[in-house]
Coordinates of N, CA, C and O in Angstrom, one line a residue:
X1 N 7.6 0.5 -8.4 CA 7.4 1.9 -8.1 C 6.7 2.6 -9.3 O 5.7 3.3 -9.1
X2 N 7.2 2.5 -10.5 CA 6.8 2.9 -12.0 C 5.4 2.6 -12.3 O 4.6 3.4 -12.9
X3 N 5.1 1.3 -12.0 CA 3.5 0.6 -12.3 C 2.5 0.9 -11.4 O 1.4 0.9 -11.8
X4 N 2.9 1.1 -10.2 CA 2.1 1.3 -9.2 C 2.4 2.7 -8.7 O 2.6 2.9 -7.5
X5 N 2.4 3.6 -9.4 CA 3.2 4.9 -8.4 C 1.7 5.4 -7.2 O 1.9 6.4 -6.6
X6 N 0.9 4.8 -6.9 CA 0.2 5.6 -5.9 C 0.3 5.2 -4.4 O 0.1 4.0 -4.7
X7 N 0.4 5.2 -3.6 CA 0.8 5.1 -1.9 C -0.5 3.9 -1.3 O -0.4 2.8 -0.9
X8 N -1.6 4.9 -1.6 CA -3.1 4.5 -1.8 C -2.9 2.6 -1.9 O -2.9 1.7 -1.1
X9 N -2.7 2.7 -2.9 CA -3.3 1.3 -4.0 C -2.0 0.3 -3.1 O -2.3 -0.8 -3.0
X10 N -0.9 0.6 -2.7 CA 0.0 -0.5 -2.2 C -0.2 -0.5 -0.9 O 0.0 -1.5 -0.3
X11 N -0.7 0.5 -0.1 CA -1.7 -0.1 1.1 C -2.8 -1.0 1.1 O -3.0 -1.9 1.9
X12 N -3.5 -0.6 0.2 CA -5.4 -1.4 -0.3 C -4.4 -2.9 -0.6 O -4.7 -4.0 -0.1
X13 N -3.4 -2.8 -1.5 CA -3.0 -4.5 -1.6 C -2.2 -4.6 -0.4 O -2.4 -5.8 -0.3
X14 N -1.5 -4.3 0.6 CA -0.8 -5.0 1.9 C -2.1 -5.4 2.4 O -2.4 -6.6 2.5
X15 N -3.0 -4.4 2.7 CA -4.2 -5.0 3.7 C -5.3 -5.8 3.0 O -6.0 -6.6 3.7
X16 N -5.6 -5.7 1.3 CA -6.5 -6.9 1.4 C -6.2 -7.1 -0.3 O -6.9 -6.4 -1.1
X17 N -4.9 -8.2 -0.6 CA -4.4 -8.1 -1.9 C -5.5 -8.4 -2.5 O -5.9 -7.3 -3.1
X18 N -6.3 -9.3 -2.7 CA -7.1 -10.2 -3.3 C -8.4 -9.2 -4.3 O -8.9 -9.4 -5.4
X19 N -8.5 -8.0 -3.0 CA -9.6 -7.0 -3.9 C -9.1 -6.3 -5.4 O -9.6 -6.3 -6.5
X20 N -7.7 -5.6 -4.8 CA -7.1 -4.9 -5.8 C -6.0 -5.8 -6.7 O -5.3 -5.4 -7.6
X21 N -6.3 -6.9 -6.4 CA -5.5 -8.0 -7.5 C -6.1 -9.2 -7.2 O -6.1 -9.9 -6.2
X22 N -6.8 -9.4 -8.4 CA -8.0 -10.5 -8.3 C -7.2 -11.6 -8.7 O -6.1 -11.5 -9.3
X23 N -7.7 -12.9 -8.2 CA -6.4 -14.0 -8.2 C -5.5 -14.3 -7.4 O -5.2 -15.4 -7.1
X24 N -4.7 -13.0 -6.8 CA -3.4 -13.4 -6.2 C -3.8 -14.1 -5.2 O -5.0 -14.3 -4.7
X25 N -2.4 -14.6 -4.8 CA -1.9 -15.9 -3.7 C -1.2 -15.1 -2.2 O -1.0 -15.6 -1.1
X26 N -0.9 -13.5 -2.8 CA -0.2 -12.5 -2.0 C -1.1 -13.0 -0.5 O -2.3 -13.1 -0.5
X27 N 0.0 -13.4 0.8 CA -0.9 -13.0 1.7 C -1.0 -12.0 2.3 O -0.1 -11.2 1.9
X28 N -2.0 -11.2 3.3 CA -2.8 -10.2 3.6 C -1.6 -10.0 4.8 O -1.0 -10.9 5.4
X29 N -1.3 -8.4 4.9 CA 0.0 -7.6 5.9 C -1.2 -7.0 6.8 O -0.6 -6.0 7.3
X30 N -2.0 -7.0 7.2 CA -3.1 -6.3 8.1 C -2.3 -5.9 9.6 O -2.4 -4.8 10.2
X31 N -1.4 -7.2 10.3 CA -0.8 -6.7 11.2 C 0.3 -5.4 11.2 O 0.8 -4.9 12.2
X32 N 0.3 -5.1 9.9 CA 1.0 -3.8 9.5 C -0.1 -1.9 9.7 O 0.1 -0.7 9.7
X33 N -1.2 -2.8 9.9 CA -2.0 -1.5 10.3 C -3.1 -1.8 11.3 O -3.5 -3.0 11.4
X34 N -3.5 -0.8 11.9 CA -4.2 -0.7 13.4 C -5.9 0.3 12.9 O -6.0 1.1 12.0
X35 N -6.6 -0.3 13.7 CA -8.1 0.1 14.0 C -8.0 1.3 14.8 O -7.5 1.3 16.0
X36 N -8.6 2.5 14.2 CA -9.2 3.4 15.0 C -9.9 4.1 15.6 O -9.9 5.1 15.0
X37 N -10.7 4.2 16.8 CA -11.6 5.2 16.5 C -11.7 6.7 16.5 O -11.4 7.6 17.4
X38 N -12.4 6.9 14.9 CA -12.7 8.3 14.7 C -13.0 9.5 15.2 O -14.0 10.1 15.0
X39 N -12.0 10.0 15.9 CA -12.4 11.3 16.4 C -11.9 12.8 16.2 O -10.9 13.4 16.4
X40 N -13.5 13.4 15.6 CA -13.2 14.6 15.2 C -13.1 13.6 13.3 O -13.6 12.5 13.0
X41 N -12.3 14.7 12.3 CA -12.1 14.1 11.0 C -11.4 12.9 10.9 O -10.5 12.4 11.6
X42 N -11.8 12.4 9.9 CA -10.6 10.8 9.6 C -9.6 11.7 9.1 O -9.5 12.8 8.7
X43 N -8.5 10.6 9.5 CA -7.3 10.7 9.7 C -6.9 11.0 7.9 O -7.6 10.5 7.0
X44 N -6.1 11.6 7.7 CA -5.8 11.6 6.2 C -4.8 10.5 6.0 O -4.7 10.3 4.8
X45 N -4.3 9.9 6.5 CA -3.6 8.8 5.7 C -4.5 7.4 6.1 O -3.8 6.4 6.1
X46 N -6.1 7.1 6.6 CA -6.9 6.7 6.4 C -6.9 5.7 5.2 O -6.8 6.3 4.1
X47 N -7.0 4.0 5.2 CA -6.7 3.4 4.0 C -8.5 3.5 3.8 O -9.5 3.3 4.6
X48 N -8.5 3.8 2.2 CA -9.8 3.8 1.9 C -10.3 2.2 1.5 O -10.1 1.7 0.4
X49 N -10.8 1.4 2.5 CA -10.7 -0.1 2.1 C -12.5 -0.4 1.9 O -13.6 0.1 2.4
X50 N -12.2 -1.4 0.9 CA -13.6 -2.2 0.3 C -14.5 -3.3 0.9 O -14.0 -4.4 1.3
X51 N -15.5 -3.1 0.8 CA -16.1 -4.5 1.7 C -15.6 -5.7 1.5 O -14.9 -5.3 0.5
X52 N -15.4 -6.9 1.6 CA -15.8 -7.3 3.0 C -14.9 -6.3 4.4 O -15.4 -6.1 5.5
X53 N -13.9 -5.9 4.1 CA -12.6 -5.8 4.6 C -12.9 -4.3 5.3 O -12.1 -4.1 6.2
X54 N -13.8 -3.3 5.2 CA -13.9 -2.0 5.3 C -14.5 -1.9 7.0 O -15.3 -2.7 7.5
X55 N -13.8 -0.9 7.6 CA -14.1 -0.8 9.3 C -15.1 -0.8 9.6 O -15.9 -0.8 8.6
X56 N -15.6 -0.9 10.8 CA -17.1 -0.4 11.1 C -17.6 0.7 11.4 O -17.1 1.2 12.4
X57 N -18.4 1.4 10.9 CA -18.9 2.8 11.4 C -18.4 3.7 12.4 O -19.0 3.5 13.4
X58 N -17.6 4.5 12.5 CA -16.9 5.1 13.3 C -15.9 4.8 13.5 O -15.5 5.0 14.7
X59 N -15.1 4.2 12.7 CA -13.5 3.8 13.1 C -12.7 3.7 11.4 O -13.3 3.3 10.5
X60 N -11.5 4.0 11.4 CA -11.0 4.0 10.6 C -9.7 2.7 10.3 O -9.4 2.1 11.3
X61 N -9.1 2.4 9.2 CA -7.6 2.0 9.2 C -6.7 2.7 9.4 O -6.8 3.8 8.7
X62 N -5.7 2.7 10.2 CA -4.7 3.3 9.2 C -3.3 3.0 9.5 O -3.2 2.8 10.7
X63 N -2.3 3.0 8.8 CA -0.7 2.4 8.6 C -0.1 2.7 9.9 O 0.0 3.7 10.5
X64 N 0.4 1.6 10.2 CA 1.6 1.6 11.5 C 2.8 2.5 10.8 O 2.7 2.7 9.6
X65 N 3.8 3.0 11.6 CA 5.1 3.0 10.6 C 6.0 2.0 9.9 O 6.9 2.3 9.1
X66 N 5.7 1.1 10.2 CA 6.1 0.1 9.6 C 5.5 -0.2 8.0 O 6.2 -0.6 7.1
X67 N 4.1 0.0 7.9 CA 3.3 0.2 6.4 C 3.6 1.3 5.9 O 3.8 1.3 4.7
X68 N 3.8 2.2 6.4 CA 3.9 3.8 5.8 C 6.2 3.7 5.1 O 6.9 4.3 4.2
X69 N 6.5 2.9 5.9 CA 8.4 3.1 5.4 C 8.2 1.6 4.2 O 8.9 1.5 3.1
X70 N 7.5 0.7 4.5 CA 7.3 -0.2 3.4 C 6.7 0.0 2.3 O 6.9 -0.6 1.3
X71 N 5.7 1.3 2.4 CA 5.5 1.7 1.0 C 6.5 2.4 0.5 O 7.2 1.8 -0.3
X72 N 6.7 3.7 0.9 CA 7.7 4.4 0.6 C 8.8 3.6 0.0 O 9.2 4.1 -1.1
X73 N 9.4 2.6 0.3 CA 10.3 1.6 -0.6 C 10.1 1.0 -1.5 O 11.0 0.6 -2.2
X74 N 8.8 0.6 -1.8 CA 8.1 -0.3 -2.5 C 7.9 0.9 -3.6 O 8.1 0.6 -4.8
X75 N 7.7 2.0 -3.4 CA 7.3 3.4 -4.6 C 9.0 4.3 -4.5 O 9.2 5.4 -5.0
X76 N 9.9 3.7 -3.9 CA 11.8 4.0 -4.2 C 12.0 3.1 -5.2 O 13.0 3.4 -6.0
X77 N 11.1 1.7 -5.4 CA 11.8 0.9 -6.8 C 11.5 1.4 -8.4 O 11.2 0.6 -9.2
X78 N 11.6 2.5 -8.7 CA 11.3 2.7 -9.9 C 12.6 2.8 -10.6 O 13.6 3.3 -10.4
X79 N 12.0 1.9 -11.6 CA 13.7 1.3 -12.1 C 13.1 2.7 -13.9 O 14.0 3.4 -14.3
X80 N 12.1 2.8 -14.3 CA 12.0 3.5 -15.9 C 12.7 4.0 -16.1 O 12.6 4.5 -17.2
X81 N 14.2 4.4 -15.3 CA 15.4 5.8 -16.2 C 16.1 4.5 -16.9 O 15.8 3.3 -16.8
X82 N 17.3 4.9 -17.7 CA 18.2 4.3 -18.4 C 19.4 4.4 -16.8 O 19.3 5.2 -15.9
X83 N 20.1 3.4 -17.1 CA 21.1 3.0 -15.8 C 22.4 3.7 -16.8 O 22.2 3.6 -18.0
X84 N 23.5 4.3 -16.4 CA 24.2 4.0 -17.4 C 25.3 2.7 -17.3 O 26.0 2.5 -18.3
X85 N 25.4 2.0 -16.2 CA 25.8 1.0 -16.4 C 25.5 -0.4 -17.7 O 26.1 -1.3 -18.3
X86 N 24.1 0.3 -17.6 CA 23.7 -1.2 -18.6 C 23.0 0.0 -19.7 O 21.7 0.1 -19.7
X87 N 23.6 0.8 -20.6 CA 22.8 1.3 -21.9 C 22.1 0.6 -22.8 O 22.4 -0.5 -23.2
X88 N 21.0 1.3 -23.2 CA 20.3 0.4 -24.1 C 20.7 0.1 -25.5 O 21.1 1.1 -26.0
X89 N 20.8 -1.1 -26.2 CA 21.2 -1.2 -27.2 C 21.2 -0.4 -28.5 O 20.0 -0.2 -28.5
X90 N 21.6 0.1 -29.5 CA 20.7 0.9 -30.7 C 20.2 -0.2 -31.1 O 20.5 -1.4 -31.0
X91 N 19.0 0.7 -31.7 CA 18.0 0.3 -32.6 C 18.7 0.2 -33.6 O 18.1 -0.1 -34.6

């Protein structure tokens, strides 16, 4: 949650890891979001995706609820406070 805090960027990696993390082995969550077509403005929660991977002309991505509660958890892991179970040592 700490490293990644944007919503954005952990959708772009569920639907096509490989653009936004060069290398990985992550496989692709796409059955977690649906094709739409655009009518009237794009949708704001719209995943802004990169070629090869990007819709066709008039249709958008965007998150089932199942992608939209998987992020949200995935940006709930922010571990950066001190726990006070485990205090940090002095320096």
């Amino acid at each position: 949650g700490a490293r990644q805090p944007s919503a954005m960027w952990h959708h772009q990696h569920l639907y096509q890891p490989t653009v936004v993390s060069p290398g990985s082995i992550m496989p692709a969550y796409r059955y977690l979001y649906r094709l739409q077509k655009i009518e009237g403005q794009p949708s704001a929660n719209a995943i802004d995706l990169l070629p090869p991977d990007a819709p066709p002309p008039g249709y958008e991505i965007v998150p089932t609820f199942e992608a939209e509660a998987l992020v949200a958890y995935l940006l709930s892991l922010n571990r950066s406070y001190p726990l006070p179970e485990a205090p940090e040592p002095p320096q």
